[in-house]
PDB file of C-alpha atoms in Angstrom:
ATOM      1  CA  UNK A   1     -95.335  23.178 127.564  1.00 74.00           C
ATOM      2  CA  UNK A   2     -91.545  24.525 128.029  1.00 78.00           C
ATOM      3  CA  UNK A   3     -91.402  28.292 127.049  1.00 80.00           C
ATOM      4  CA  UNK A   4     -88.294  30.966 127.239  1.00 84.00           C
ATOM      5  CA  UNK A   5     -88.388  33.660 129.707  1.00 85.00           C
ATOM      6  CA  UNK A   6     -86.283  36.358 130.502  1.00 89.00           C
ATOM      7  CA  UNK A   7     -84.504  36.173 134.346  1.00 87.00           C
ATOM      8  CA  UNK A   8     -86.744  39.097 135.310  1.00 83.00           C
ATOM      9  CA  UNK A   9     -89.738  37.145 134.235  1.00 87.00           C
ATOM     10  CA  UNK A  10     -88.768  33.841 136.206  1.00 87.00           C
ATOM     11  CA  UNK A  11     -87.880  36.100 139.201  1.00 87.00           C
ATOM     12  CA  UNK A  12     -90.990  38.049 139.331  1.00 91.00           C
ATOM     13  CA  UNK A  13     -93.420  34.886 138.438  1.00 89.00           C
ATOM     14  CA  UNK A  14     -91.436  33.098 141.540  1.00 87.00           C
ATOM     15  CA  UNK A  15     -92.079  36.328 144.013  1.00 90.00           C
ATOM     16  CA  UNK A  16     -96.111  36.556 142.753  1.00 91.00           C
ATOM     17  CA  UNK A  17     -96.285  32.821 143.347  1.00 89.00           C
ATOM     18  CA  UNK A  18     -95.319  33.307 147.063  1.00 90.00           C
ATOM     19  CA  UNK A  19     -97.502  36.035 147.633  1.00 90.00           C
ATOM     20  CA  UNK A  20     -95.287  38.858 148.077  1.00 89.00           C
ATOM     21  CA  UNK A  21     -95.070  41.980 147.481  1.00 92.00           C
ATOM     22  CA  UNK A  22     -92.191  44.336 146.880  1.00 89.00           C
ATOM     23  CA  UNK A  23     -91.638  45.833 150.619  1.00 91.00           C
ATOM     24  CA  UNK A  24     -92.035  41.817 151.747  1.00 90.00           C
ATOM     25  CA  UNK A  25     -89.647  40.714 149.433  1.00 84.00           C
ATOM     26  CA  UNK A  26     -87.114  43.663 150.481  1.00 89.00           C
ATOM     27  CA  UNK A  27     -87.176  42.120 154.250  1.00 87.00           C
ATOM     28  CA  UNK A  28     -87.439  38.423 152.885  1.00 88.00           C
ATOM     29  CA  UNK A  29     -84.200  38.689 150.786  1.00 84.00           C
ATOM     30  CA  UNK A  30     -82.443  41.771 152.088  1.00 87.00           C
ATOM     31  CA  UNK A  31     -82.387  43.416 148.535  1.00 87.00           C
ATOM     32  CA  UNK A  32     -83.629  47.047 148.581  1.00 88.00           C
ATOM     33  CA  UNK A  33     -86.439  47.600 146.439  1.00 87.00           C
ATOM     34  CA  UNK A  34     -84.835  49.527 143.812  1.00 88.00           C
ATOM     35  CA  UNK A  35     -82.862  47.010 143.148  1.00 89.00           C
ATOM     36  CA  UNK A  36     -85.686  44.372 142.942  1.00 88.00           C
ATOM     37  CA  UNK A  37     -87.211  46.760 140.700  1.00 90.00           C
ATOM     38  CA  UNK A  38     -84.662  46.476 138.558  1.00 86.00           C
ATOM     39  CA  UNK A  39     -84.075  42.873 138.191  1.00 87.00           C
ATOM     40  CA  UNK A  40     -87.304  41.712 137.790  1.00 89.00           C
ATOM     41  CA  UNK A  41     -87.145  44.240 135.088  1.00 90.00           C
ATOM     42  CA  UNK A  42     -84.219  42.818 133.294  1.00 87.00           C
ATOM     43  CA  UNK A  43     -82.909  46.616 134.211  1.00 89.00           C
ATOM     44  CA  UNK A  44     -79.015  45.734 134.862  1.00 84.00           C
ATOM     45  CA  UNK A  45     -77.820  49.412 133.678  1.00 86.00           C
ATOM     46  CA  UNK A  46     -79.646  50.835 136.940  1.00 82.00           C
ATOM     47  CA  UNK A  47     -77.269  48.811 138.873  1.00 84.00           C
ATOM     48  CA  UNK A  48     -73.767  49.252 140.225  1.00 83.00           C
ATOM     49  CA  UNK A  49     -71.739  47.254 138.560  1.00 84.00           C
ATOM     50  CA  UNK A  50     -71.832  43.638 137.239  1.00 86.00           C
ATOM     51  CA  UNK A  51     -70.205  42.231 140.774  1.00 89.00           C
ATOM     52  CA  UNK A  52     -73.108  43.533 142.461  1.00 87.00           C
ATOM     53  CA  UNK A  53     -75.121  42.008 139.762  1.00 88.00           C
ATOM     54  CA  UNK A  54     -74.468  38.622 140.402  1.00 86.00           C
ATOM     55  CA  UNK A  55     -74.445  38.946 144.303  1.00 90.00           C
ATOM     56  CA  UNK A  56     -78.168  40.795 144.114  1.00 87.00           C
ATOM     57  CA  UNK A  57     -79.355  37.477 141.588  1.00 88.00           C
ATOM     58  CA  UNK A  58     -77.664  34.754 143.987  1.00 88.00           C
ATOM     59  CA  UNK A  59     -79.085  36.048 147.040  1.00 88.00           C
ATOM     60  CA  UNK A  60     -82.741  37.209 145.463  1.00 87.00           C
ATOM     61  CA  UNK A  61     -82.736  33.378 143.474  1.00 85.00           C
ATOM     62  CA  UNK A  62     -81.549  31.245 146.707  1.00 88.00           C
ATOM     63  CA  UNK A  63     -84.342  33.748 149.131  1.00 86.00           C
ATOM     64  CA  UNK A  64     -87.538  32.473 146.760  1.00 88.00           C
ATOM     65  CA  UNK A  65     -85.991  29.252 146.415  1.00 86.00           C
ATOM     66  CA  UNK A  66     -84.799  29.239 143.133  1.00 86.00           C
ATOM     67  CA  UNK A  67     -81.709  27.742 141.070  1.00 86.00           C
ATOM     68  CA  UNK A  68     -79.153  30.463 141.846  1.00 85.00           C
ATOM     69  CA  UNK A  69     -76.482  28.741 140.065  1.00 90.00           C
ATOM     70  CA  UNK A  70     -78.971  28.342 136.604  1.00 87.00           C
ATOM     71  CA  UNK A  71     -79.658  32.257 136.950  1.00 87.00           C
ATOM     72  CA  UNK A  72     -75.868  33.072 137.564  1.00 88.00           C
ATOM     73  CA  UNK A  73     -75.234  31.192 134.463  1.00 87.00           C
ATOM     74  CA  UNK A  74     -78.276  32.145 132.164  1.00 84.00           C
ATOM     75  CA  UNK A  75     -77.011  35.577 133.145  1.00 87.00           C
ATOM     76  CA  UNK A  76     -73.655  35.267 131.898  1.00 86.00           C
ATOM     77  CA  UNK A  77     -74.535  33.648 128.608  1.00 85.00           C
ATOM     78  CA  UNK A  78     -76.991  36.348 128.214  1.00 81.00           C
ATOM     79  CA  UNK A  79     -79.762  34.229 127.484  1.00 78.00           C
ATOM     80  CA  UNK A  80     -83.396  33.120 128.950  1.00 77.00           C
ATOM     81  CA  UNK A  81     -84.318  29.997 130.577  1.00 80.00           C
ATOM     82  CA  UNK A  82     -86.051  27.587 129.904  1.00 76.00           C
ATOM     83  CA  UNK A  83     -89.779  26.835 131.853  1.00 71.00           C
ATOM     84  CA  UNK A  84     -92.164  24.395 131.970  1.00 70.00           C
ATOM     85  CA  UNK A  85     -95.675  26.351 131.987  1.00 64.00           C
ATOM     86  CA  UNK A  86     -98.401  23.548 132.871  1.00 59.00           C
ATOM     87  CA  UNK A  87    -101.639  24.330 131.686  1.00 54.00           C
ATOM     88  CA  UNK A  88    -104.911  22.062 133.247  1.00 46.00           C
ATOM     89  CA  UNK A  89    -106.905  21.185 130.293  1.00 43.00           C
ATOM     90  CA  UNK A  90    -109.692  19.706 132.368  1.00 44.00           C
ATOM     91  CA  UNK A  91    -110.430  23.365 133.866  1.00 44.00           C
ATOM     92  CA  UNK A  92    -110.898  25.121 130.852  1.00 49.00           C
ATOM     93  CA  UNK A  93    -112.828  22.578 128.871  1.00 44.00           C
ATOM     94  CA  UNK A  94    -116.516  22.213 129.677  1.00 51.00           C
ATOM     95  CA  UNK A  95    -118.832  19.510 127.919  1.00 49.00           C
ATOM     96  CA  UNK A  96    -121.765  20.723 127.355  1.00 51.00           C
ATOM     97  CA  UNK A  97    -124.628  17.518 126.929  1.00 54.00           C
ATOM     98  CA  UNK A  98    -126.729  17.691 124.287  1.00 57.00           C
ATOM     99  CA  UNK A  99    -130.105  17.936 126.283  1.00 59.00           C
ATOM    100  CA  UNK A 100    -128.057  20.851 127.732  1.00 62.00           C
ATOM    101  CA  UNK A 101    -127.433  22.766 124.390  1.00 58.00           C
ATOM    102  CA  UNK A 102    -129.946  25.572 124.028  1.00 57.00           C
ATOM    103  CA  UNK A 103    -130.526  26.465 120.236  1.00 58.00           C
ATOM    104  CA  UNK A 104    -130.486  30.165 119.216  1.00 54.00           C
ATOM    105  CA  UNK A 105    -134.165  31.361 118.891  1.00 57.00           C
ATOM    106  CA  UNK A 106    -135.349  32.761 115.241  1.00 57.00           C
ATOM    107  CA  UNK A 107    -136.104  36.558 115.541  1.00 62.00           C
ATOM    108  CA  UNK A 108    -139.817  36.678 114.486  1.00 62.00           C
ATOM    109  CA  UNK A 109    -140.406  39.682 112.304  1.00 69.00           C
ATOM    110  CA  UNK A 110    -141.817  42.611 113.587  1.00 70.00           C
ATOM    111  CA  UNK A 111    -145.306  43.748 111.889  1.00 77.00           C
ATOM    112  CA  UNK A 112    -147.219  46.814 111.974  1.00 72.00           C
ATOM    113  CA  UNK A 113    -149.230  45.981 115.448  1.00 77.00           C
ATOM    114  CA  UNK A 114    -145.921  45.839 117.226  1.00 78.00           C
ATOM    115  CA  UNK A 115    -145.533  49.489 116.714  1.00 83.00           C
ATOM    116  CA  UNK A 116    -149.061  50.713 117.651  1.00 84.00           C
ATOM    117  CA  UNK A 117    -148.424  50.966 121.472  1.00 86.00           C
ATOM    118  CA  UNK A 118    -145.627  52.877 120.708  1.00 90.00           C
ATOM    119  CA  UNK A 119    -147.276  55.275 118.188  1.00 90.00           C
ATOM    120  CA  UNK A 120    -150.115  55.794 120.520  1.00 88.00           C
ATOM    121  CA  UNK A 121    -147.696  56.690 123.162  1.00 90.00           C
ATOM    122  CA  UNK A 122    -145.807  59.380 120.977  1.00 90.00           C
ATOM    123  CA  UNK A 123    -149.375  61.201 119.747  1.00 90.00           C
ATOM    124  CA  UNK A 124    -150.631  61.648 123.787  1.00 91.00           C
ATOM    125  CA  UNK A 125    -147.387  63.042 124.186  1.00 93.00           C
ATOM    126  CA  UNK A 126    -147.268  65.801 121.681  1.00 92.00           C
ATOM    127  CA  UNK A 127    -150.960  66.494 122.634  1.00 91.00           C
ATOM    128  CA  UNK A 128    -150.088  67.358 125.792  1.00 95.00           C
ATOM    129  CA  UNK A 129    -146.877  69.068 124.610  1.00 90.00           C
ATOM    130  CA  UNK A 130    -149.202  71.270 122.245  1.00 89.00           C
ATOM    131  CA  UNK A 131    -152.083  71.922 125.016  1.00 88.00           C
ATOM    132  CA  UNK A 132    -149.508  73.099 127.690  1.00 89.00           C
ATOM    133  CA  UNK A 133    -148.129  75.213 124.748  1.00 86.00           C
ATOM    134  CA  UNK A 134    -151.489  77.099 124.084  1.00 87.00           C
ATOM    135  CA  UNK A 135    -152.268  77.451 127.605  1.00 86.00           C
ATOM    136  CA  UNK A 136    -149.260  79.531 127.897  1.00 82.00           C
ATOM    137  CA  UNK A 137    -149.672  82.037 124.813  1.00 85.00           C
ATOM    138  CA  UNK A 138    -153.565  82.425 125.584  1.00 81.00           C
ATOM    139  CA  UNK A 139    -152.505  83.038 129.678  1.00 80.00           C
ATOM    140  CA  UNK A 140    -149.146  85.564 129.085  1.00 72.00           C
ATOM    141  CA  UNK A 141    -149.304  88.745 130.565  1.00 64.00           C
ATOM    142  CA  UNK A 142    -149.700  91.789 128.575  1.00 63.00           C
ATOM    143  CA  UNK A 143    -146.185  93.627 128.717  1.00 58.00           C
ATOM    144  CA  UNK A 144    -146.729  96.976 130.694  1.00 54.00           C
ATOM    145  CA  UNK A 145    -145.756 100.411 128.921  1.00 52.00           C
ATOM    146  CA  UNK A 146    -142.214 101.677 129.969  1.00 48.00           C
ATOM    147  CA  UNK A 147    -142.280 105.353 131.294  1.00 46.00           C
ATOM    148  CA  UNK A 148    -139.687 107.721 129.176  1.00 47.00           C
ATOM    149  CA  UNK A 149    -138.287 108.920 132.200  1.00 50.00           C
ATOM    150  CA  UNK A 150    -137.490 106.291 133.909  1.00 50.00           C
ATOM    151  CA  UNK A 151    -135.937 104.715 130.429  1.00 43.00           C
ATOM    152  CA  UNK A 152    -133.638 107.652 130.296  1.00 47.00           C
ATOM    153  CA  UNK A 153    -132.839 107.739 134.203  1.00 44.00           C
ATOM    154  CA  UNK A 154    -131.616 103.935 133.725  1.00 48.00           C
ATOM    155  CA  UNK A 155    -129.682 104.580 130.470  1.00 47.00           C
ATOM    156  CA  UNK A 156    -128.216 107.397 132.844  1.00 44.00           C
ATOM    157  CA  UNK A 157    -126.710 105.218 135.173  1.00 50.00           C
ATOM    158  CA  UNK A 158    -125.478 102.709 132.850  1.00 43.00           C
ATOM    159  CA  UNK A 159    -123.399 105.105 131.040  1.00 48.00           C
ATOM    160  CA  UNK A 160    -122.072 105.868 134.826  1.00 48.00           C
ATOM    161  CA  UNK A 161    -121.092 103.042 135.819  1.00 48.00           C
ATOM    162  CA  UNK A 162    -119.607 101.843 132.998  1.00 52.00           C
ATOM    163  CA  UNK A 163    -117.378 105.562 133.411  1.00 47.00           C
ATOM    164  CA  UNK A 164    -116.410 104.587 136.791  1.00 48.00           C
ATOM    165  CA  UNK A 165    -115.542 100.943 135.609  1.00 46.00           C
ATOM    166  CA  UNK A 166    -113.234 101.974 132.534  1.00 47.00           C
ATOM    167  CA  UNK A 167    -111.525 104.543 135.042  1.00 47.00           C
ATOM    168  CA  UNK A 168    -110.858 101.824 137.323  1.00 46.00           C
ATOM    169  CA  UNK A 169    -108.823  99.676 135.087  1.00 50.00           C
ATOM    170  CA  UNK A 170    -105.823 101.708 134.799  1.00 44.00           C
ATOM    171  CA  UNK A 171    -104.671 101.542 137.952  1.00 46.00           C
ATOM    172  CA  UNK A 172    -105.820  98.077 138.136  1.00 49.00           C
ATOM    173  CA  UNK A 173    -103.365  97.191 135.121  1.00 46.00           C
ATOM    174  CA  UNK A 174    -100.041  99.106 137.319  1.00 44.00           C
ATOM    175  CA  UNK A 175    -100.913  97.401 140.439  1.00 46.00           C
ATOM    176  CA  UNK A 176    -101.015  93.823 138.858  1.00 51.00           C
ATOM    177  CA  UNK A 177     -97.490  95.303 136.549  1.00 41.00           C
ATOM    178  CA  UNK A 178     -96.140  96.126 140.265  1.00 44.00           C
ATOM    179  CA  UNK A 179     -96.675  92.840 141.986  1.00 50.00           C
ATOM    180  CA  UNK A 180     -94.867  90.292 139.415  1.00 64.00           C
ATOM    181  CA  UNK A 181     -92.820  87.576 140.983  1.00 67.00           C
ATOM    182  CA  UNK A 182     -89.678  87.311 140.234  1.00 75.00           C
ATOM    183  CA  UNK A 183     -88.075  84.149 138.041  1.00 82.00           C
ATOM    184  CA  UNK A 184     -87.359  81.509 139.853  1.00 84.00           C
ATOM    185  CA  UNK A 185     -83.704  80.318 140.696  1.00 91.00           C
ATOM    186  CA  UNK A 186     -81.864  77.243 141.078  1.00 89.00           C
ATOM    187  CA  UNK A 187     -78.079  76.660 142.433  1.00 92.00           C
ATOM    188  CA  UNK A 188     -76.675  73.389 142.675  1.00 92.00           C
ATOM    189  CA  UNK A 189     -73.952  71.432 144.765  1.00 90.00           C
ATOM    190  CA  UNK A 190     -72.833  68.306 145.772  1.00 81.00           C
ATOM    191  CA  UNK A 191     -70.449  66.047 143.007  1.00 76.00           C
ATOM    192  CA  UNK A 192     -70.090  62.386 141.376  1.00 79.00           C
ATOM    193  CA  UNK A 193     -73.380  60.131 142.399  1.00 83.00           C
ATOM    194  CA  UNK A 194     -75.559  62.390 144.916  1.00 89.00           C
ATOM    195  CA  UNK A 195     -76.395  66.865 144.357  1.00 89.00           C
ATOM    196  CA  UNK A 196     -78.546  68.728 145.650  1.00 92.00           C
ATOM    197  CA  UNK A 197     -80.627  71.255 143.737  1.00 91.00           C
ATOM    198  CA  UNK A 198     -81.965  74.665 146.381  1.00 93.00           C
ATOM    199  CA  UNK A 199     -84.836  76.355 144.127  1.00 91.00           C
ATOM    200  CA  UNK A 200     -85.687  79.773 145.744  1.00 93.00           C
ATOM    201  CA  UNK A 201     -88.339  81.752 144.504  1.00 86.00           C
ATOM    202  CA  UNK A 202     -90.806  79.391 143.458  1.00 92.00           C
ATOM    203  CA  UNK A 203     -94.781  78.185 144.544  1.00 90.00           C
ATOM    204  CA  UNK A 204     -97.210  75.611 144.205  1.00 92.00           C
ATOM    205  CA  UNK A 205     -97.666  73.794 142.607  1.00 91.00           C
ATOM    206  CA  UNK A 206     -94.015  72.876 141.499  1.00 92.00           C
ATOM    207  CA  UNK A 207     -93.748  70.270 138.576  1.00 95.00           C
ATOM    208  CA  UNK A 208     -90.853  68.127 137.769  1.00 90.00           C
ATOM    209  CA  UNK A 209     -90.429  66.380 134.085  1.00 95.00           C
ATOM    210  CA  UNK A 210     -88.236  63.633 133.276  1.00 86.00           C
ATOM    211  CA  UNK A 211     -87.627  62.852 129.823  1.00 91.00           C
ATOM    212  CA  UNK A 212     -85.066  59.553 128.364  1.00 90.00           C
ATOM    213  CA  UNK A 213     -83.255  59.819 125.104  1.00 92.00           C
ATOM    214  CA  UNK A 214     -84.423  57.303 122.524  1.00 90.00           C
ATOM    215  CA  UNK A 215     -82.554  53.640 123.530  1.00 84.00           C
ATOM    216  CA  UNK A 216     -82.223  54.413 127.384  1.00 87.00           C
ATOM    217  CA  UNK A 217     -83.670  52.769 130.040  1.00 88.00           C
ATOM    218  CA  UNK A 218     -83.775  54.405 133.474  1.00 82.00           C
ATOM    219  CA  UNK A 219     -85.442  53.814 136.862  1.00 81.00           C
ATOM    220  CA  UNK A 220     -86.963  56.897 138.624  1.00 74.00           C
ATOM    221  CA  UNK A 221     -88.239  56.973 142.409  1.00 91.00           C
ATOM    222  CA  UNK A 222     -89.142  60.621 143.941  1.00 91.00           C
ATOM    223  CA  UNK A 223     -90.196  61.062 147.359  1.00 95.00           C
ATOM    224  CA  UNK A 224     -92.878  63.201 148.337  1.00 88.00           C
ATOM    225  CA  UNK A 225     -94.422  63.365 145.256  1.00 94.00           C
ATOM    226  CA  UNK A 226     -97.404  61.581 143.009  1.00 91.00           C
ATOM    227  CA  UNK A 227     -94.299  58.991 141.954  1.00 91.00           C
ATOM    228  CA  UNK A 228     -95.871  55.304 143.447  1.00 91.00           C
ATOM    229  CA  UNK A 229     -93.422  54.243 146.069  1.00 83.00           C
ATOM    230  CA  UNK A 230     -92.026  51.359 143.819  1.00 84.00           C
ATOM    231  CA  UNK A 231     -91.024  54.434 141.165  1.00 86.00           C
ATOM    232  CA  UNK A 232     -91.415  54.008 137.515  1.00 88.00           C
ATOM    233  CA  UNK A 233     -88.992  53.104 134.487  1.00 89.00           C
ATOM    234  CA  UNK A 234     -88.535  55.007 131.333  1.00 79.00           C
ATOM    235  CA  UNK A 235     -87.514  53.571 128.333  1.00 90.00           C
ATOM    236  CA  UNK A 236     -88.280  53.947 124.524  1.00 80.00           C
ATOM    237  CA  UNK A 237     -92.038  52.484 125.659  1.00 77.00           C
ATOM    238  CA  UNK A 238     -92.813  55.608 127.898  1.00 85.00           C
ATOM    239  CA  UNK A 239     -89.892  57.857 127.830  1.00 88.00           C
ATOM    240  CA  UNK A 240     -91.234  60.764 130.010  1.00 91.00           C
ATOM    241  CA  UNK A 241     -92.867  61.523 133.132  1.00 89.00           C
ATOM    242  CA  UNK A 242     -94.644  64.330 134.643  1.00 93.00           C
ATOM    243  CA  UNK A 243     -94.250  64.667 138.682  1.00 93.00           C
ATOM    244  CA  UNK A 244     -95.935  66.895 140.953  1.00 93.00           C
ATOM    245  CA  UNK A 245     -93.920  67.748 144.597  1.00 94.00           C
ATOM    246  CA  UNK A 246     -96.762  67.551 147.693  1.00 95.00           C
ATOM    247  CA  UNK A 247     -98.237  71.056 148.490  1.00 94.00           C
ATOM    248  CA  UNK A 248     -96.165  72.689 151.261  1.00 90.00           C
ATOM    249  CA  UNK A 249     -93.265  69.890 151.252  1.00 93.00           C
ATOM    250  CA  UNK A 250     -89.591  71.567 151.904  1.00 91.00           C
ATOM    251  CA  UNK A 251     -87.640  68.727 150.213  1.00 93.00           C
ATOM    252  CA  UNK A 252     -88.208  65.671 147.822  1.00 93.00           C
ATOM    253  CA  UNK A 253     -85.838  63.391 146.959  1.00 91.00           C
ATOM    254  CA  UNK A 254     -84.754  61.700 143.675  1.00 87.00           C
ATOM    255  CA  UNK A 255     -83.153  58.236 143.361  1.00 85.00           C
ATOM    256  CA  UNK A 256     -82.417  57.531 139.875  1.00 79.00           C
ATOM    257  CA  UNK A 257     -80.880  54.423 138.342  1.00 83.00           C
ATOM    258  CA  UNK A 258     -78.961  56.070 135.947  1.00 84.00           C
ATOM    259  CA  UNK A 259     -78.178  59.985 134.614  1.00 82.00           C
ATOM    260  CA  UNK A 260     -77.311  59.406 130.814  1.00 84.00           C
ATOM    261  CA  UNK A 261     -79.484  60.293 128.463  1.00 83.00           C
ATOM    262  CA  UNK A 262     -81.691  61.840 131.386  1.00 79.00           C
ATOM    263  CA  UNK A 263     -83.358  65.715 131.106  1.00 90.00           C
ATOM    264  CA  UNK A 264     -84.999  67.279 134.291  1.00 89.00           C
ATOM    265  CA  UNK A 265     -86.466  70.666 134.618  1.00 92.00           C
ATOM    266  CA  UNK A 266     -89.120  72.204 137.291  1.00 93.00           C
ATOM    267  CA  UNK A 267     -91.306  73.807 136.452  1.00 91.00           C
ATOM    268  CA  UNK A 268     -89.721  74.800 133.011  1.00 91.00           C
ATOM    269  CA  UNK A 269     -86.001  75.104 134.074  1.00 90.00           C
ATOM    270  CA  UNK A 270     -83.825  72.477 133.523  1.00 93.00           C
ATOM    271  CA  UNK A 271     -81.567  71.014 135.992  1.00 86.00           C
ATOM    272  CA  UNK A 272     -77.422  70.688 135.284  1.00 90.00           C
ATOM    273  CA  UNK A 273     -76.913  66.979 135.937  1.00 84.00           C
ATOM    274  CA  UNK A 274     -73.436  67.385 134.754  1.00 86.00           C
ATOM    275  CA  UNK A 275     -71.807  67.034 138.616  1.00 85.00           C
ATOM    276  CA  UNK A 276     -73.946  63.284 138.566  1.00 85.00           C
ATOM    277  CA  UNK A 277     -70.587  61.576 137.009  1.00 85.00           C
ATOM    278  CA  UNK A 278     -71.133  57.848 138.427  1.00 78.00           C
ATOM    279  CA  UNK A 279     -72.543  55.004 136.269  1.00 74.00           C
ATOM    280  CA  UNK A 280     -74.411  53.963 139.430  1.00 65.00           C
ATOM    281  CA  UNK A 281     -77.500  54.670 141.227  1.00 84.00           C
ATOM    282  CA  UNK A 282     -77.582  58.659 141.632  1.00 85.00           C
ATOM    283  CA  UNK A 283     -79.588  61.122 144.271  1.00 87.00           C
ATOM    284  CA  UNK A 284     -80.590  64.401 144.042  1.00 86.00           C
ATOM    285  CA  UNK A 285     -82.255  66.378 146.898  1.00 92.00           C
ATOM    286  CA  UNK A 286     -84.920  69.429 145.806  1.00 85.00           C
ATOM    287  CA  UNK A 287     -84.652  71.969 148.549  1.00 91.00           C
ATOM    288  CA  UNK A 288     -87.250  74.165 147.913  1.00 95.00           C
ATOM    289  CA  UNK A 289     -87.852  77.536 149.297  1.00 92.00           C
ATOM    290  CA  UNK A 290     -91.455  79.027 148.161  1.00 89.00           C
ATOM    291  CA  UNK A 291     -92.246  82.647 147.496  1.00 75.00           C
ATOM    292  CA  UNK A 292     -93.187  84.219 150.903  1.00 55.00           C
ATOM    293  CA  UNK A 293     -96.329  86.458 150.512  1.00 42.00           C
ATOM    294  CA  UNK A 294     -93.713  89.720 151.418  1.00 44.00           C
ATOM    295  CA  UNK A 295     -91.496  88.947 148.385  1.00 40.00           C
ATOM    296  CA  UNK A 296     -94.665  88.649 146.180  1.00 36.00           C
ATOM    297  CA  UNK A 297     -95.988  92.031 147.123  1.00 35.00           C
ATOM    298  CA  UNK A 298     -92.486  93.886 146.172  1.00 37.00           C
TER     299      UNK A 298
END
């Protein structure tokens, strides 16, 4: 059966079929991942440019052993290509012989008699219930008189403590008003296609959003982080993501396919990705200084 499939598709299908996965494909072909990412995606706007396009399909084609030339060409006409999916009919059809064919039994109806074991079950059960029940009233304790003095001595020293906790709160209140942490800050450098972002003032656990404007498509890898080592692609499908940097790490590191259309903020504040000016792949490095215990106690 011939089907049309996108040159991601064919590329990806070809890769499975070999058995390989993305970091043995990388080595087989000498494509970095990001880019294989993005091809078997059908993801060209998360790649340099359209030269490098066509070198990264020859080379990734002619490495699994496809038609580079038919890729190259389906590529420039901007269509699919044409497959030929084979599909064994003798594997998914069983005959089933007609001494083999078991019939559906009728459901007898239930009668009366079927429920008696049952019923008998439930009454022993709330006989019990009810003995254990009376046992307990008959058996309870008779509830010794309280002594008026002793009453009163209590009462006493709840009305105490409760004194002693209310004056206690105050200064509770101005020590936890005297220990606020500052607001955290973040200063960027760096220009056109890598920045980095230092972000003083800030602790665990730190949280970085992504969010794509409606049409966009963009690639997104982040080192350590809860980001899967192959990254993740945003587009109108699932246009955000929610990272969280490792506990303790100094740095993390962004690779992203594309900037436009892209909004980052941690933990609330946005980043400027105005300096990011290329079309191309872009990297930004979080170096992130935590709130020592010293600055939180002033």
């Amino acid at each position: 059966m011939l089907t049309i499939k996108t040159i991601g598709q064919v590329l990806k299908e070809k890769r499975t079929s070999l058995g390989l996965d993305l970091s043995e494909a990388e080595q087989l072909t000498q494509v970095q991942k990001l880019y294989i990412v993005a091809l078997e995606t059908d993801d060209y706007k998360a790649l340099p440019g359209d030269f490098y396009i066509k070198a990264y399909l020859k080379q990734y084609a002619e490495k699994l052993g496809l038609n580079a030339d038919r890729i190259i060409q389906a590529y420039d006409e901007g269509k699919g290509i044409t497959v030929e999916d084979k599909e064994d009919i003798l594997e998914n059809y069983h005959f089933v012989k007609p001494s083999e064919r078991v019939e559906p039994e009728e459901e007898v109806p239930k009668t009366w008699r079927h429920y008696v074991p049952i019923i008998s079950l439930s009454a022993a059960a709330l006989l019990i219930v009810v003995g254990v029940f009376a046992a307990v009233i008959m058996n309870k304790p008779e509830t010794p008189d309280l002594i008026t003095n002793d009453y009163s001595y209590s009462k006493s020293e709840v009305s105490t403590s409760k004194s002693s906790t209310s004056s206690t709160k105050p200064s509770e209140s101005s020590t936890q008003a005297s220990s606020s942490k500052p607001e955290p800050t973040i200063a960027i450098s760096g220009s056109s296609s890598a920045m980095i972002a230092t972000i003083s003032n800030i602790s665990d656990p730190i949280k970085v959003d992504f969010s794509v404007a409606a049409g966009r498509t963009i690639w997104v890898g982040m080192t350590n982080s809860n980001v899967p080592a192959t990254g993740q692609t945003l587009s109108d499908g699932a246009n955000s993501l929610s990272a969280l940097v490792t506990t303790g790490a100094e740095n993390s590191v962004i690779t992203l396919g594309s900037v436009e259309g892209l909004t980052i903020t941690v933990n609330g504040k946005a980043l400027d990705l105005s300096s990011l000016t290329t079309t191309g792949p872009n990297k930004i490095t979080l170096q992130i200084n935590r709130t020592t215990s010293n600055s939180a106690a002033q």
